[in-house]
Structures are given as structure tokens and as C-alpha cells.
Amino acid sequence: MERHIQTPLARDEVKELHAGDYVYLTGTIYTARDAAHKRIQEALDKGGSLPIPLENNVIYYMGPSPAREGRPIGSAGPTTASRMDKYTPGLLDLGLTGMIGKGRRSAAVKEAIVRNGAVYFAAVGGAGALLSKSIIRSEVVAYDDLGTEAVRRLEVRDLPVIVVIDCEGRDLYETAVREYCTE
Amino acid sequence: MRTINAADITQNIKEMCIEANHFLANDMDRAMKTALAQEKAPLGRQILGQLQDNLKIAGEDMIPICQDTGMAVIFMEIGQDVHIEGGLLEDAVNEGVRRGYTEGYLRKSVVSDPLIRENTGDNTPAVIHYEMAAGDRLKITVAPKGFGSENMSRVFMLKPADGIEGVKNSILTAVKDAGPNACPPMVVGVGIGGTFEKCALLAKKALTRPVDQHSAVPYVKELEEEMLNRINQTGIGPGGLGGTTTALAVNINTYPTHIAGLPVAVNICCHVNRHVTREI
């Protein structure tokens, strides 16, 4: 099913999403990948403040290539989500409702997705030039020294993603592969 | 003896880094178009179609095909009648990478120390493999490697008694574990034989062989065909979201090994599988 969804992403909206849905996201989202997650966790451990609001927000696991003059961003596709698994349950418990990445998630992340009524989307890996066309603005909001790994606030318009793990714990990576397996 | 200037090597490597990250190699381009024509899953076809659109945008607007523009892996085949002047070869290569990644708006993805993890800011150093050859030419292959797929690569130190079935199981295990993480449809480079490090290098080099060119060794060619078939029966499909195209090719290289061993390396690459070769 095709859907157009606004971000920030409210929990009652997440309930309507099912594994396999093709979704176009419009609104504000944030980027964070390995190094930024590590710093966010360190800030949480020390009781410090977070660089981005988590409540009802979506994190895109993405570190772009540099933007050419006059463009908001360079190539901007998803990175492998499982490297963030260690940090994700804590962020979901603090209000994060959506993540965009690629690849499988751990059992602990799936449990946290269900517990919090959140959703995991996949964007197509290796389609960074195409995906960059849906990003209309990009601004570094934290950890500038991390370069491509800095936290960015993005304005996106119709960013194409696919629901992989929905709030009831259905996992498209498992179901879709079974459908085409002929071993 | 033929003299090659270090500055020419730098200039070529700079151009090759930019070319590899914006334009698919011809063999990969043909394979991706064939995949779109043959894929049976509707979502799989949609993803392969998106990847075609992505390639068009990348080339026309000069936006890298993938934001992970890789760590620069470079194979240098040096004719033994070549003399290099004007600086150290290693410095010339790294300067080419530096310029390519800086002037070409490519992502800087290299950290100076694996545990301290500070970005070097210019994507150097490259990983360089030197090989001596006959003649007075220098053959350079630039193969920037992304880590979504690199992280899913494996080395298996099998026993001779594990035999060809052990090799087949190792390849299938690596591919299934990689699944959606490695950005399928993937290219699977396999090295069999040698030592621990030799089989890994064989696998890496196998990824630079055109995907429509089989091994010249008859039993290896058969193994490549059988494994491609079996991988495409796993159902992983484009993007790992189900389908009949999980791999575009399985390229296998072999080497003599020790009486006590059967090393197997599986180096997995995504559907971009960047590789550009020039001879100077």
C-alpha cells in the first residue's frame, strides 16, 4: 500500500503502517550514525541534554557526501542500521518513533519497537543520488567536528521508504524472503 | 626501461576515483539491466528500477551513486621494466586519492586509527596492493569499497576433508548472513587456497573481474555457475526485500595451498561494485 506521511511522526499514525507499505515521508527528520549515536549515549549517561528532540521524531542513519555549490546535500542513502542497535532501544524508550536505514535489526530493537509503538523503515541502499533529490534542506545542528557523521536536520519532501518492521513486530526481511525462497 | 612520472600516476588515480563513484562499469551496467528484465518480484523490480534512475541522476548531475564512496582499494600491476621518477609511488597514489575525494565531492570515510577514530579528512590512506608483472607498463585498478558489504565478508579456515561441499556452505553462509545489509543484488568474490591473507586478497581481486567473465578453470567456472544459481534461490532479492535476483555474479579465484589447509574467503560487494582500470 502507498502512503504519504508527515514528520514528526505521531504514534497513532505509526499504528496505521504495516510491513511492506511503500511510504513517502515529508517534513523534518534528523540524521545520526555511528559516532553521533556514541556521543548521544555518552550525553545520556552523564545526564546531559540531547542535541535533538526525540519525542515523535525520525532518525535517518545517513552520512552524506559533500554538497556541490547550490545544492542542499550530496549523495544521501541509508547506512546499515544494525551498527546502531546497541543504542536504539534507549532512544525508542525516550520517544523516538521512527528510524530509516537498511538491513536487519536485533531482537532487542524489535522488542523496543513493539513496546514503544515505533517503526523501522528501509530506504534503498546504494540509491544515494536518487534519495538526495527528496532532501530540500540540510543543516548541521550538532557535532560539526564529526564531518559526514555530524547530526543534521533535514527537510524532506516525498522521501521514498518501505516499512520493514512495524509496531506489531512484523519483519518484511523475514516474510518477503520466505516468499521467494526456492531452496 | 620506461620512465613514468609520479605526477601522471596521481592525475590518473584522481580521475579514476571520481569516475568509479559516478559511473557504473560497463559489465555491471549490463548486469543490472538484465536483472531488471528478469526479476520476478514486483517490489524487487521497483527497487531495481529505482537503481536505474539513481544511476542516471548520478551521471547527469555528478552526484555519487552511493554516499559511501568507500575506502580506496588500489591494485598496482607494475611492469618490471618501469622506472618511476618524481617521487615515491605510495605518495603519488595517496595524493591522487586525496585530490579525487576532495575535488570530486566524494565522502571522506577513513579514520586514522581503528580505535581512536579521527577522520583523516581526505580519505587517505588508500589500501594499495602491489604486484610485479612483465613489460614496461603500469596497470592501475581503482576499486573504492563501501563498508556495508565489506562488513559482511568472511574468512573460513576449512579442513581439507571439508572439500568442495565445505566451500559451497561457506559461500552460502556468508551470503545469507549478509542478506539485506550488503545492498543486494550483490557480487560475491571468493578466494580459495593460499594462506589466511592470500585467500582474502584473491577474493578482493575476484571482485574486479568483469561479472560476465567466468574463471578459465573448468571446475571453477562450474562452481561459479552453481553458486550463483543457489544464491538466487535464497529469496533475499533486491534490497533484501524478497526476489529472484540476490547476486549478479560469483567470481572465484584459486591458488595452491598447504597440505593441511583449505582457506576460503568470501568478499561481498554491493550492486555498485566499483572498479576502473587504466594502463599507463
Coordinates of C-alpha atoms in Angstrom, one line a residue:
Chain A
M1 CA 0.0 0.0 0.0
E2 CA 1.2 3.5 -0.8
R3 CA 1.0 6.2 1.8
H4 CA 2.1 9.8 2.2
I5 CA 3.1 10.6 5.8
Q6 CA 4.2 13.8 7.6
T7 CA 7.0 14.0 10.1
P8 CA 7.3 14.5 13.1
L9 CA 5.6 11.1 13.2
A10 CA 2.9 10.7 15.8
R11 CA 2.2 7.3 17.4
D12 CA -1.3 7.0 16.2
E13 CA 0.0 7.5 12.7
V14 CA 2.6 4.7 13.2
K15 CA -0.2 2.3 14.1
E16 CA -1.6 2.6 10.6
L17 CA 1.7 1.5 9.0
H18 CA 2.2 -2.2 8.1
A19 CA 5.4 -4.0 7.0
G20 CA 5.5 -3.8 3.2
D21 CA 3.9 -0.4 2.9
Y22 CA 5.6 2.0 0.5
V23 CA 5.7 5.4 2.2
Y24 CA 6.7 8.9 1.1
L25 CA 7.9 11.0 4.1
T26 CA 7.5 14.8 4.1
G27 CA 8.7 17.1 6.9
T28 CA 11.6 17.3 9.3
I29 CA 13.9 14.4 10.2
Y30 CA 17.4 14.1 11.7
T31 CA 20.5 12.2 10.7
A32 CA 22.7 10.3 13.1
R33 CA 25.0 7.4 12.5
D34 CA 27.8 5.6 14.5
A35 CA 29.8 8.4 16.0
A36 CA 26.8 10.6 16.7
H37 CA 25.0 7.7 18.4
K38 CA 28.0 7.2 20.6
R39 CA 28.0 10.8 21.7
I40 CA 24.3 10.9 22.3
Q41 CA 24.6 7.9 24.5
E42 CA 27.5 9.5 26.4
A43 CA 25.4 12.6 26.9
L44 CA 22.5 10.5 28.2
D45 CA 24.9 8.6 30.6
K46 CA 26.1 11.8 32.0
G47 CA 22.6 13.2 32.3
G48 CA 23.4 15.9 29.8
S49 CA 21.0 17.4 27.2
L50 CA 20.4 15.9 23.8
P51 CA 21.2 17.8 20.6
I52 CA 17.9 16.9 19.0
P53 CA 14.3 16.3 20.2
L54 CA 13.5 12.6 20.3
E55 CA 9.7 12.7 21.0
N56 CA 7.8 11.7 17.9
N57 CA 10.9 12.2 15.7
V58 CA 12.6 10.1 13.0
I59 CA 16.3 9.4 12.7
Y60 CA 17.8 8.7 9.3
Y61 CA 21.0 6.6 9.6
M62 CA 22.9 8.5 6.9
G63 CA 26.2 10.3 6.4
P64 CA 26.1 12.3 3.1
S65 CA 28.8 13.0 0.6
P66 CA 29.7 16.7 0.4
A67 CA 27.2 19.0 -1.4
R68 CA 28.2 20.7 -4.6
E69 CA 27.7 24.5 -4.8
G70 CA 24.0 25.5 -4.8
R71 CA 22.8 22.1 -3.7
P72 CA 21.4 21.2 -0.2
I73 CA 23.3 17.9 0.1
G74 CA 25.4 15.3 -1.8
S75 CA 24.6 11.6 -2.2
A76 CA 22.3 10.7 0.7
G77 CA 21.4 7.0 1.0
P78 CA 21.0 4.8 4.1
T79 CA 23.7 3.1 6.1
T80 CA 23.5 -0.3 7.8
A81 CA 21.2 0.1 10.8
S82 CA 22.4 -2.8 12.9
R83 CA 25.5 -0.9 14.0
M84 CA 23.2 1.4 15.9
D85 CA 21.3 -1.5 17.6
K86 CA 23.3 -1.1 20.8
Y87 CA 21.9 2.5 21.3
T88 CA 18.5 2.2 19.7
P89 CA 16.3 0.7 22.5
G90 CA 17.2 3.5 24.8
L91 CA 16.3 6.2 22.2
L92 CA 13.0 4.5 21.4
D93 CA 12.2 4.5 25.2
L94 CA 12.8 8.2 25.2
G95 CA 10.2 8.9 22.5
L96 CA 11.8 8.3 19.1
T97 CA 9.1 6.9 16.8
G98 CA 10.9 6.1 13.5
M99 CA 14.2 5.1 12.0
I100 CA 15.3 4.9 8.4
G101 CA 18.2 2.7 7.5
K102 CA 18.9 -0.6 5.7
G103 CA 19.5 -4.1 7.0
R104 CA 18.3 -6.3 9.8
R105 CA 17.7 -5.2 13.4
S106 CA 18.4 -7.1 16.6
A107 CA 15.8 -8.9 18.7
A108 CA 16.2 -6.2 21.4
V109 CA 15.5 -3.4 18.9
K110 CA 12.4 -5.3 17.6
E111 CA 11.1 -5.6 21.2
A112 CA 11.7 -1.9 21.8
I113 CA 9.9 -1.1 18.5
V114 CA 6.8 -3.0 19.7
R115 CA 7.0 -1.8 23.3
N116 CA 7.0 1.8 22.1
G117 CA 4.8 1.6 19.1
A118 CA 7.5 2.7 16.7
V119 CA 8.5 1.8 13.1
Y120 CA 11.7 0.9 11.1
F121 CA 11.8 2.0 7.5
A122 CA 14.3 0.9 4.9
A123 CA 15.4 3.2 2.1
V124 CA 17.0 1.6 -0.9
G125 CA 20.8 1.1 -0.2
G126 CA 23.0 2.4 -3.0
A127 CA 20.4 4.9 -4.3
G128 CA 22.0 8.0 -2.7
A129 CA 21.8 10.2 -5.8
L130 CA 18.1 9.5 -6.2
L131 CA 17.3 9.9 -2.5
S132 CA 19.2 13.2 -2.4
K133 CA 16.5 14.7 -4.7
S134 CA 13.9 14.3 -1.9
I135 CA 16.0 16.4 0.5
I136 CA 15.3 20.1 0.1
R137 CA 17.3 21.5 3.1
S138 CA 20.1 20.3 5.3
E139 CA 21.6 22.0 8.3
V140 CA 24.2 20.7 10.8
V141 CA 22.7 21.0 14.3
A142 CA 25.3 19.2 16.4
Y143 CA 28.8 17.6 16.4
D144 CA 30.1 19.6 13.5
D145 CA 33.6 18.2 14.1
L146 CA 32.4 14.7 13.0
G147 CA 32.1 15.8 9.4
T148 CA 29.8 13.5 7.5
E149 CA 28.8 11.9 10.8
A150 CA 27.5 15.2 12.3
V151 CA 23.8 15.4 13.3
R152 CA 21.8 17.2 10.6
R153 CA 18.3 18.4 10.5
L154 CA 16.8 17.6 7.1
E155 CA 13.7 18.9 5.4
V156 CA 12.4 16.1 3.1
R157 CA 9.7 16.0 0.5
D158 CA 8.3 12.6 -0.5
L159 CA 11.3 10.7 0.6
P160 CA 10.6 7.1 -0.6
V161 CA 10.9 4.4 2.1
I162 CA 9.5 1.0 2.8
V163 CA 8.1 -0.2 6.2
V164 CA 10.2 -3.2 7.2
I165 CA 9.4 -3.6 10.9
D166 CA 6.0 -2.3 12.0
C167 CA 4.7 -1.6 15.5
E168 CA 3.4 -5.1 15.9
G169 CA 6.8 -6.6 15.1
R170 CA 6.2 -7.9 11.6
D171 CA 9.5 -8.0 9.7
L172 CA 9.4 -7.7 5.9
Y173 CA 13.0 -9.0 5.6
E174 CA 11.8 -12.3 7.0
T175 CA 8.4 -12.6 5.3
A176 CA 9.4 -11.4 1.8
V177 CA 12.4 -13.6 1.6
R178 CA 10.4 -16.7 2.5
E179 CA 8.0 -15.9 -0.3
Y180 CA 10.8 -16.1 -2.9
C181 CA 12.9 -18.8 -1.4
T182 CA 13.1 -22.0 -3.6
E183 CA 15.9 -23.8 -1.8
Chain B
M1 CA 63.4 0.6 -19.2
R2 CA 60.5 3.1 -19.5
T3 CA 60.1 6.1 -17.2
I4 CA 56.7 7.1 -15.7
N5 CA 56.3 10.3 -13.9
A6 CA 54.7 10.2 -10.4
A7 CA 52.5 13.2 -11.3
D8 CA 50.9 11.2 -14.1
I9 CA 50.0 8.4 -11.6
T10 CA 48.5 11.0 -9.3
Q11 CA 46.4 12.6 -12.1
N12 CA 45.1 9.2 -13.3
I13 CA 44.1 8.0 -9.8
K14 CA 42.3 11.2 -9.1
E15 CA 40.2 10.8 -12.3
M16 CA 39.6 7.1 -11.6
C17 CA 38.3 7.8 -8.1
I18 CA 35.8 10.3 -9.5
E19 CA 34.8 8.1 -12.4
A20 CA 34.3 4.9 -10.3
N21 CA 32.0 6.8 -7.9
H22 CA 29.7 8.3 -10.6
F23 CA 29.6 5.8 -13.4
L24 CA 28.9 2.1 -13.3
A25 CA 31.4 -0.1 -15.0
N26 CA 30.1 -1.5 -18.3
D27 CA 29.9 -5.1 -17.1
M28 CA 27.9 -4.0 -14.0
D29 CA 25.7 -1.8 -16.1
R30 CA 24.7 -4.7 -18.4
A31 CA 24.2 -7.0 -15.4
M32 CA 21.9 -4.5 -13.6
K33 CA 19.7 -4.1 -16.8
T34 CA 19.5 -7.8 -17.2
A35 CA 18.5 -8.1 -13.5
L36 CA 15.6 -5.7 -14.0
A37 CA 14.4 -7.6 -17.0
Q38 CA 14.5 -10.9 -15.2
E39 CA 13.4 -10.2 -11.6
K40 CA 10.1 -11.8 -10.7
A41 CA 9.2 -9.9 -7.5
P42 CA 7.2 -6.7 -8.1
L43 CA 8.9 -4.9 -5.2
G44 CA 12.2 -6.2 -6.4
R45 CA 11.6 -4.8 -9.9
Q46 CA 10.6 -1.5 -8.3
I47 CA 13.9 -1.3 -6.4
L48 CA 15.9 -2.3 -9.5
G49 CA 14.1 0.4 -11.4
Q50 CA 15.0 3.0 -8.7
L51 CA 18.6 1.9 -9.0
Q52 CA 18.4 2.6 -12.8
D53 CA 17.0 6.1 -12.0
N54 CA 19.7 6.5 -9.4
L55 CA 22.5 5.8 -12.0
K56 CA 21.0 8.3 -14.4
I57 CA 20.9 11.0 -11.8
A58 CA 24.4 10.2 -10.6
G59 CA 25.9 10.6 -14.1
E60 CA 23.9 13.6 -15.2
D61 CA 24.1 15.7 -12.0
M62 CA 27.5 14.3 -10.8
I63 CA 26.2 13.1 -7.5
P64 CA 28.0 9.9 -6.3
I65 CA 26.0 6.7 -7.0
C66 CA 26.2 5.9 -3.2
Q67 CA 27.1 8.3 -0.4
D68 CA 29.6 5.7 0.9
T69 CA 32.2 6.4 -1.7
G70 CA 34.4 3.8 0.0
M71 CA 37.9 3.3 1.1
A72 CA 40.1 3.4 -2.0
V73 CA 41.4 0.0 -2.7
I74 CA 44.1 0.2 -5.4
F75 CA 45.8 -2.6 -7.3
M76 CA 49.1 -1.7 -9.0
E77 CA 50.5 -4.1 -11.5
I78 CA 54.0 -2.8 -12.1
G79 CA 55.9 -3.9 -15.2
Q80 CA 59.4 -4.7 -14.1
D81 CA 60.8 -2.5 -16.9
V82 CA 59.1 0.6 -15.4
H83 CA 61.1 3.3 -13.6
I84 CA 59.1 5.8 -11.6
E85 CA 60.5 9.3 -11.2
G86 CA 59.4 12.4 -9.4
G87 CA 58.5 10.9 -6.0
L88 CA 57.5 7.8 -4.1
L89 CA 54.9 5.6 -5.7
E90 CA 52.9 5.4 -2.5
D91 CA 52.8 9.1 -2.1
A92 CA 51.7 9.6 -5.7
V93 CA 48.8 7.1 -5.2
N94 CA 47.7 8.8 -1.9
E95 CA 47.9 12.2 -3.5
G96 CA 45.6 11.0 -6.3
V97 CA 43.1 9.7 -3.8
R98 CA 43.3 13.0 -1.8
R99 CA 42.6 15.1 -4.9
G100 CA 39.9 12.8 -6.2
Y101 CA 38.0 12.7 -3.0
T102 CA 38.4 16.4 -2.3
E103 CA 37.9 17.9 -5.8
G104 CA 35.3 15.3 -6.7
Y105 CA 33.0 16.0 -3.7
L106 CA 33.4 12.4 -2.5
R107 CA 32.8 11.4 1.1
K108 CA 35.8 11.2 3.4
S109 CA 35.2 7.9 5.2
V110 CA 38.6 7.0 6.6
V111 CA 39.7 7.3 10.3
S112 CA 43.4 7.5 11.1
D113 CA 43.3 4.8 13.8
P114 CA 40.8 2.0 14.2
L115 CA 40.1 2.7 17.9
I116 CA 40.9 6.4 18.3
R117 CA 38.7 7.0 15.2
E118 CA 39.6 10.5 14.0
N119 CA 38.6 11.2 10.4
T120 CA 41.7 11.9 8.2
G121 CA 39.7 14.5 6.3
D122 CA 40.8 13.5 2.8
N123 CA 40.0 9.7 2.6
T124 CA 43.7 8.7 2.7
P125 CA 45.5 6.4 3.1
A126 CA 44.4 4.1 0.4
V127 CA 44.8 0.3 0.7
I128 CA 47.4 -0.5 -2.0
H129 CA 48.3 -3.9 -3.4
Y130 CA 51.5 -4.1 -5.4
E131 CA 52.2 -6.8 -7.9
M132 CA 55.1 -7.2 -10.3
A133 CA 54.5 -8.1 -13.9
A134 CA 56.3 -8.4 -17.2
G135 CA 56.7 -5.4 -19.5
D136 CA 57.1 -1.7 -19.2
R137 CA 53.5 -0.7 -18.4
L138 CA 51.7 0.2 -15.2
K139 CA 48.2 -1.2 -14.8
I140 CA 46.1 0.6 -12.2
T141 CA 42.8 -0.7 -10.9
V142 CA 40.9 1.6 -8.5
A143 CA 38.1 -0.2 -6.6
P144 CA 36.6 2.0 -3.9
K145 CA 35.0 -0.3 -1.3
G146 CA 31.9 0.5 0.8
F147 CA 31.7 -1.0 4.2
G148 CA 28.0 -2.1 4.2
S149 CA 29.2 -5.1 2.2
E150 CA 32.8 -5.2 3.4
N151 CA 31.5 -5.8 7.0
M152 CA 29.6 -8.9 5.8
S153 CA 32.7 -10.5 4.3
R154 CA 34.3 -13.6 5.9
V155 CA 37.3 -15.9 6.0
F156 CA 36.8 -19.6 6.7
M157 CA 39.8 -21.8 7.5
L158 CA 38.3 -25.1 6.4
K159 CA 39.9 -28.5 6.7
P160 CA 40.9 -30.4 3.5
A161 CA 38.3 -33.0 4.5
D162 CA 35.5 -30.3 4.2
G163 CA 36.2 -30.4 0.4
I164 CA 34.0 -28.6 -2.2
E165 CA 30.9 -29.0 -0.1
G166 CA 32.6 -27.1 2.7
V167 CA 33.4 -24.3 0.2
K168 CA 29.8 -24.2 -1.0
N169 CA 28.5 -24.0 2.5
S170 CA 30.9 -21.2 3.4
I171 CA 29.8 -19.1 0.4
L172 CA 26.1 -19.6 1.2
T173 CA 26.6 -18.9 4.9
A174 CA 28.3 -15.6 4.1
V175 CA 25.7 -14.6 1.6
K176 CA 22.7 -15.4 3.9
D177 CA 24.3 -13.7 6.9
A178 CA 24.9 -10.6 4.7
G179 CA 21.3 -10.6 3.4
P180 CA 19.9 -7.0 3.2
N181 CA 22.9 -5.4 4.9
A182 CA 25.2 -5.8 1.9
C183 CA 22.9 -3.9 -0.5
P184 CA 21.9 -6.8 -2.8
P185 CA 21.9 -7.7 -5.7
M186 CA 25.5 -8.3 -4.7
V187 CA 28.6 -9.5 -6.4
V188 CA 30.4 -12.3 -4.5
G189 CA 34.2 -12.5 -4.7
V190 CA 35.6 -15.8 -3.5
G191 CA 39.3 -16.8 -2.9
I192 CA 40.1 -20.4 -2.3
G193 CA 43.5 -21.6 -1.3
G194 CA 46.8 -19.9 -0.4
T195 CA 47.2 -18.8 3.2
F196 CA 45.0 -16.7 5.5
E197 CA 45.8 -13.4 3.9
K198 CA 46.3 -14.7 0.4
C199 CA 42.7 -16.1 0.1
A200 CA 41.3 -12.7 1.2
L201 CA 43.3 -10.9 -1.5
L202 CA 42.2 -13.5 -4.1
A203 CA 38.6 -12.7 -3.1
K204 CA 39.1 -9.0 -3.3
K205 CA 40.7 -9.2 -6.7
A206 CA 37.9 -11.5 -7.9
L207 CA 35.5 -8.6 -7.5
T208 CA 37.5 -6.6 -10.1
R209 CA 37.0 -9.3 -12.8
P210 CA 34.1 -8.4 -15.1
V211 CA 30.9 -10.0 -13.9
D212 CA 30.2 -11.6 -17.3
Q213 CA 33.6 -13.3 -17.4
H214 CA 34.0 -16.8 -15.8
S215 CA 37.1 -18.4 -14.5
A216 CA 39.2 -20.1 -17.2
V217 CA 39.4 -23.3 -15.0
P218 CA 36.5 -25.6 -16.0
Y219 CA 35.6 -26.8 -12.5
V220 CA 35.8 -23.3 -11.0
K221 CA 33.5 -22.0 -13.8
E222 CA 31.0 -24.7 -12.9
L223 CA 31.3 -23.8 -9.2
E224 CA 30.7 -20.1 -10.1
E225 CA 27.5 -21.0 -12.1
E226 CA 26.2 -23.4 -9.4
M227 CA 26.7 -21.0 -6.6
L228 CA 25.1 -18.1 -8.5
N229 CA 22.0 -20.3 -9.0
R230 CA 21.9 -21.4 -5.4
I231 CA 22.3 -17.8 -4.1
N232 CA 19.5 -16.7 -6.3
Q233 CA 17.3 -19.4 -4.8
T234 CA 17.6 -17.9 -1.3
G235 CA 14.9 -15.4 -2.0
I236 CA 16.8 -12.5 -0.5
G237 CA 16.3 -10.4 -3.6
P238 CA 17.0 -6.7 -4.4
G239 CA 17.4 -4.6 -1.2
G240 CA 16.9 -7.9 0.7
L241 CA 13.1 -7.4 0.4
G242 CA 12.5 -10.6 -1.5
G243 CA 13.1 -11.7 -5.0
T244 CA 14.9 -13.8 -7.5
T245 CA 18.0 -11.6 -8.0
T246 CA 20.2 -11.8 -4.9
A247 CA 23.6 -11.9 -6.7
L248 CA 24.7 -10.8 -10.2
A249 CA 27.8 -12.9 -10.2
V250 CA 30.1 -15.2 -8.2
N251 CA 33.7 -14.7 -9.2
I252 CA 36.1 -17.3 -7.8
N253 CA 39.9 -17.2 -7.8
T254 CA 42.1 -20.2 -6.6
Y255 CA 45.7 -20.6 -5.6
P256 CA 47.9 -23.5 -4.4
T257 CA 47.7 -24.2 -0.7
H258 CA 49.2 -26.2 2.2
I259 CA 48.6 -30.0 2.6
A260 CA 46.9 -29.2 5.9
G261 CA 44.5 -26.4 4.8
L262 CA 41.6 -25.2 2.7
P263 CA 41.3 -21.4 3.3
V264 CA 38.1 -19.8 1.8
A265 CA 37.5 -16.0 1.8
V266 CA 34.2 -14.5 0.7
N267 CA 34.3 -10.8 -0.1
I268 CA 30.9 -9.4 -0.6
C269 CA 30.2 -6.3 -2.7
C270 CA 27.1 -4.3 -3.3
H271 CA 25.4 -3.7 -6.7
V272 CA 27.7 -0.8 -7.5
N273 CA 30.9 -2.9 -7.3
R274 CA 33.1 0.0 -8.4
H275 CA 36.2 -0.8 -10.4
V276 CA 38.0 1.2 -13.0
T277 CA 41.2 0.0 -14.8
R278 CA 43.8 2.0 -16.8
E279 CA 47.1 1.2 -18.2
I280 CA 49.8 3.9 -18.4

